[in-house]
Amino acid sequence: MKLELGNIIINDIQFTNEGSKVENGVLTVNPEQIKSLVLEDSNIESCEVFIARPGESVRITPVKDVIEPRVKVEGPGGIFPGWIAKVDTVGSGRTNVLKGAAVVTTGKIVGFQEGIIDMTGPGADYTPFSKTYNLVVKMEPVEGLKQHDHEYALRIAGFKVACFLGELGRAVTPDEIETFEFDNLVESAKKYPDLPRVAYVQMLQSQGLLHDTYVYGVDAKRTLTTIINPLETMDGAIVSGNCVSSCDKNPTYVHLNNKVIRELFKAHGKTLNFVGHIITNENVYLADKERSSNWSAKLAEYLGCDGVIISQEGFGNPDTDLIMNTKKIEAKGIKTVIITDEYAGRDGKSQSLADADPSANAVVTGGNANQVIVLPPMETVYGHLHFVDTIAGGSANNIDAHGNITVEIQAITGATNETGFHNLSAR
Amino acid sequence: MAKIKVVHYVNQFYAGIGGEEKADITPELRVGTVPAGDALNKAWGEEAEITHTIICGDSYFGENMDKASAEIMEMVKSTGADMFIAGPAFNAGRYGVACGTIATNVKNTLGIPVLTGMYVENPGADMYKTQIYIVATKDSGAGMRDAIKKMAPLALKLARGEKIEASCVEGYIPNGVRVNLFEKECGAARAVKMLIAKLNDKPFVTEFPMPDFDRVEPNPAVLDMSKATVALCTSGGSVPKGNPDRIESSSASHYGEYDITGVMSMDGDHWETAHGGYDPVYVNEDGNRCLPVDVLREMEASGRIGKLHNKFYTTVGNGTAVLSSKAFAEEYAQKMINDGVDCVIMTST
């Protein structure tokens, strides 16, 4: 299978009263078009649209999701199968990408644990989305909307806006085309008989109520561990339904641009043979944890792996899934490297993980999420600033008289991402 | 800003006074520096200066810890220093423990910043790494330049109360406090590199070592010692006179297995110690002080134990890597099991 990503490099977003378009690297958006699209959903009461550029004195909070605008221009399937497109298999043909742009959804979100994106200042270093040109879509629900319906409405609205923007790039000639090819097991074994066989085991957050992830529209907590083609993941098969403790949750943008997959493709055929992508969940029940990790190990063995990279999503309870996966896969004689993050306390002195095992001897960490940071006031806030004392990582009275906010970096979207999307680490 | 005033602690060896034979010298306060201090002063330029040096013998300190500590503390106080530096001690065990003990005391009692340096396997490192900053050095004095290169800037930061970055940035031994840093590469790139190294059996460094799981559960008690075969083992370096297997005095590369059939006592005519990390005089006079064969023979005769195993296993613990020790023990433990040994008395020094 072969997938081409046609990157249209976006250097700015502008508003217009006329038709939205992509031209000369500028994404021009008519906000009224966005609003009417969002308000098609009768569960959404109001919608406002803003632009947040890198370096601007802007804070976006609470962040629900970050989504990359894309359009399928060749081949089967469409963007976000199971949600926007039908469930045809994606991962082949060509998809055009508005590279450098993102849709960021905000508004009164259902929980109390959503993230912060600062476009400048010390907080900007901690989020990858201070470097993207963001179209911020703020949405408020109709009164009395239940939490799950609220989450669903916001999630779908974000996808719709991203697809609307992506569509603007359909006829645009991409600035660059990236080509990814993934052979079946037999062919890749013939091509690279001497290279170590490596798979990616991706743990998908599936603890329920704002902790869910979806594959081709299916709730990951209702799935058995399975094998997916990494090109399908790169082409939008997995989407985010969670944003709690946003430092180590994967927005949809991160799934589309999964860096473990990209790094494995870089090494493929040179230092390793990338043979598969295993997706497993992080359910809360012990039987589910045991079953899912049994299947991870079984599938890694079935693929004939010499090694795997395991990425986690979240912390605490999923630490047990992480360690079960690691122990069982290592027990098959397959070498593992795991990517996690730490909750070592504000002073960094506590135990970092809730579970541990000596077989987990190769760990990449996204850093200590409890680290405290002071975020200076921004000129503009898109969303609702008054949640910052209740979001995960915030605390009571954490805004001082000058508007400085004291939070743990776990409140910052993507700060300690466990798919290795960002550069933060700890020792 | 005024020059930061530093007081430096070294042992008899790094003061140029002498080796083991001078390890019993009492604490002495000198104005000025020893060569290690000169190197620090040079690295600091106008920023800081060692004004005084405190010298103490390793044995004296080890044997008179409370008294020596108190004496040294008074000396540090009398200098009015802004900062205290000890060592670096490299892999010298007693020196490392002394550096760690004094530095920790100074920090807790006088409240001035402290810094020392030693090899990661120096026992002083494990004892004090969570209490004070200990720069990771090489395992011998040949690593002095490298040690100074790391200690000089970290000392300035500590003296000025500046933010201390992660251990891998500053060069101190991980102290259990997790500190964030921005890497050059994203986590995914680091993970793929680490996996390739692991797959190819190349060295790699985990970013988060799992908590130490090397806990040894004691075996159940031996219910009837009168029927038990007891073996003696030691890391104190007991060997036949002349050290026929040339067990190293430090960082041993192997262990020895020696027959004691008919040996009633470890007398000084036939036995000695190969250990280079403690005063060997007393064990060389009477080897039972390290390996108590005489007492075990008495117990054997009186029936308190079944019998003393006719072989003992010995190595030098001084500067020997934990992994080496583990490998030795795994091998000779099996030999003892094969020989029907029921229990082992392991002596250290």
CSV table of N, CA and C in Angstrom, one decimal, chain B residues 146-193:
chain,number,residue,atom,x,y,z
B,146,ASP,N,38.4,15.8,34.0
B,146,ASP,CA,37.0,15.6,33.6
B,146,ASP,C,36.1,16.0,34.8
B,147,ALA,N,36.5,15.6,36.0
B,147,ALA,CA,35.8,15.9,37.2
B,147,ALA,C,35.7,17.4,37.5
B,148,ILE,N,36.9,18.1,37.3
B,148,ILE,CA,36.9,19.5,37.6
B,148,ILE,C,36.1,20.3,36.6
B,149,LYS,N,36.1,19.8,35.3
B,149,LYS,CA,35.3,20.4,34.3
B,149,LYS,C,33.8,20.4,34.6
B,150,LYS,N,33.4,19.4,35.3
B,150,LYS,CA,31.9,19.3,35.7
B,150,LYS,C,31.7,20.0,37.0
B,151,MET,N,32.7,19.9,37.9
B,151,MET,CA,32.4,20.4,39.3
B,151,MET,C,32.5,21.9,39.3
B,152,ALA,N,33.4,22.5,38.6
B,152,ALA,CA,33.6,23.9,38.7
B,152,ALA,C,32.3,24.7,38.3
B,153,PRO,N,31.7,24.5,37.2
B,153,PRO,CA,30.5,25.2,36.8
B,153,PRO,C,29.3,24.9,37.8
B,154,LEU,N,29.2,23.7,38.2
B,154,LEU,CA,28.1,23.3,39.0
B,154,LEU,C,28.2,24.0,40.4
B,155,ALA,N,29.5,24.1,40.9
B,155,ALA,CA,29.8,24.7,42.2
B,155,ALA,C,29.3,26.2,42.1
B,156,LEU,N,29.7,26.9,41.0
B,156,LEU,CA,29.3,28.3,40.9
B,156,LEU,C,27.8,28.4,40.9
B,157,LYS,N,27.1,27.6,40.2
B,157,LYS,CA,25.6,27.6,40.2
B,157,LYS,C,25.1,27.5,41.6
B,158,LEU,N,25.6,26.5,42.3
B,158,LEU,CA,25.1,26.2,43.6
B,158,LEU,C,25.4,27.4,44.5
B,159,ALA,N,26.6,27.9,44.4
B,159,ALA,CA,27.0,29.1,45.3
B,159,ALA,C,26.1,30.3,45.0
B,160,ARG,N,25.7,30.5,43.7
B,160,ARG,CA,24.9,31.6,43.4
B,160,ARG,C,23.4,31.4,43.6
B,161,GLY,N,23.1,30.1,44.0
B,161,GLY,CA,21.7,29.8,44.1
B,161,GLY,C,20.9,29.7,42.8
B,162,GLU,N,21.6,29.4,41.7
B,162,GLU,CA,20.9,29.4,40.4
B,162,GLU,C,20.2,28.0,40.3
B,163,LYS,N,19.3,28.0,39.3
B,163,LYS,CA,18.6,26.8,39.0
B,163,LYS,C,19.5,25.7,38.5
B,164,ILE,N,19.3,24.5,39.1
B,164,ILE,CA,20.1,23.4,38.8
B,164,ILE,C,19.3,22.5,37.8
B,165,GLU,N,19.9,22.3,36.6
B,165,GLU,CA,19.2,21.5,35.5
B,165,GLU,C,19.3,20.0,35.8
B,166,ALA,N,18.8,19.3,34.9
B,166,ALA,CA,18.7,17.8,35.0
B,166,ALA,C,20.1,17.2,35.1
B,167,SER,N,20.2,16.0,35.8
B,167,SER,CA,21.5,15.4,36.0
B,167,SER,C,22.3,15.2,34.8
B,168,CYS,N,21.7,14.9,33.6
B,168,CYS,CA,22.4,14.6,32.4
B,168,CYS,C,23.0,15.9,31.8
B,169,VAL,N,22.4,17.0,32.2
B,169,VAL,CA,22.9,18.3,31.8
B,169,VAL,C,24.1,18.8,32.7
B,170,GLU,N,23.9,18.7,34.0
B,170,GLU,CA,24.9,19.2,34.9
B,170,GLU,C,26.0,18.2,35.2
B,171,GLY,N,25.7,16.9,35.1
B,171,GLY,CA,26.8,15.9,35.3
B,171,GLY,C,26.8,15.3,36.7
B,172,TYR,N,25.7,15.6,37.5
B,172,TYR,CA,25.7,15.0,38.8
B,172,TYR,C,25.0,13.6,38.8
B,173,ILE,N,25.3,12.8,39.8
B,173,ILE,CA,24.7,11.5,39.9
B,173,ILE,C,23.2,11.6,40.1
B,174,PRO,N,22.4,11.0,39.3
B,174,PRO,CA,20.9,11.1,39.5
B,174,PRO,C,20.6,11.0,41.0
B,175,ASN,N,19.8,11.9,41.5
B,175,ASN,CA,19.6,12.0,42.9
B,175,ASN,C,18.1,11.7,43.3
B,176,GLY,N,17.4,11.0,42.4
B,176,GLY,CA,16.1,10.7,42.7
B,176,GLY,C,15.1,11.8,42.5
B,177,VAL,N,15.6,13.0,42.2
B,177,VAL,CA,14.7,14.1,41.9
B,177,VAL,C,14.6,14.3,40.4
B,178,ARG,N,13.4,14.1,39.9
B,178,ARG,CA,13.2,14.2,38.4
B,178,ARG,C,13.2,15.6,38.0
B,179,VAL,N,14.0,16.0,37.0
B,179,VAL,CA,14.0,17.4,36.5
B,179,VAL,C,13.8,17.3,35.0
B,180,ASN,N,12.9,18.2,34.6
B,180,ASN,CA,12.6,18.2,33.1
B,180,ASN,C,13.6,19.0,32.3
B,181,LEU,N,13.8,18.6,31.1
B,181,LEU,CA,14.6,19.3,30.1
B,181,LEU,C,14.1,19.1,28.7
B,182,PHE,N,14.5,20.0,27.9
B,182,PHE,CA,14.1,19.9,26.5
B,182,PHE,C,15.2,19.2,25.7
B,183,GLU,N,14.9,18.1,25.1
B,183,GLU,CA,15.9,17.4,24.3
B,183,GLU,C,16.0,18.0,22.9
B,184,LYS,N,17.1,17.7,22.2
B,184,LYS,CA,17.2,18.2,20.8
B,184,LYS,C,16.2,17.4,19.9
B,185,GLU,N,16.0,16.1,20.1
B,185,GLU,CA,15.2,15.3,19.3
B,185,GLU,C,13.9,15.0,20.0
B,186,CYS,N,12.8,14.8,19.2
B,186,CYS,CA,11.5,14.4,19.8
B,186,CYS,C,11.6,13.0,20.4
B,187,GLY,N,10.7,12.7,21.3
B,187,GLY,CA,10.7,11.4,22.0
B,187,GLY,C,10.6,10.2,21.0
B,188,ALA,N,9.9,10.3,19.9
B,188,ALA,CA,9.8,9.2,19.0
B,188,ALA,C,11.1,8.9,18.4
B,189,ALA,N,11.9,9.9,18.0
B,189,ALA,CA,13.2,9.7,17.4
B,189,ALA,C,14.1,9.1,18.4
B,190,ARG,N,14.0,9.5,19.7
B,190,ARG,CA,14.9,8.9,20.7
B,190,ARG,C,14.5,7.5,21.0
B,191,ALA,N,13.2,7.2,20.9
B,191,ALA,CA,12.7,5.8,21.1
B,191,ALA,C,13.2,4.9,20.0
B,192,VAL,N,13.2,5.3,18.8
B,192,VAL,CA,13.6,4.4,17.7
B,192,VAL,C,15.1,4.2,17.8
B,193,LYS,N,15.9,5.2,18.1
B,193,LYS,CA,17.3,5.1,18.3
B,193,LYS,C,17.6,4.1,19.4
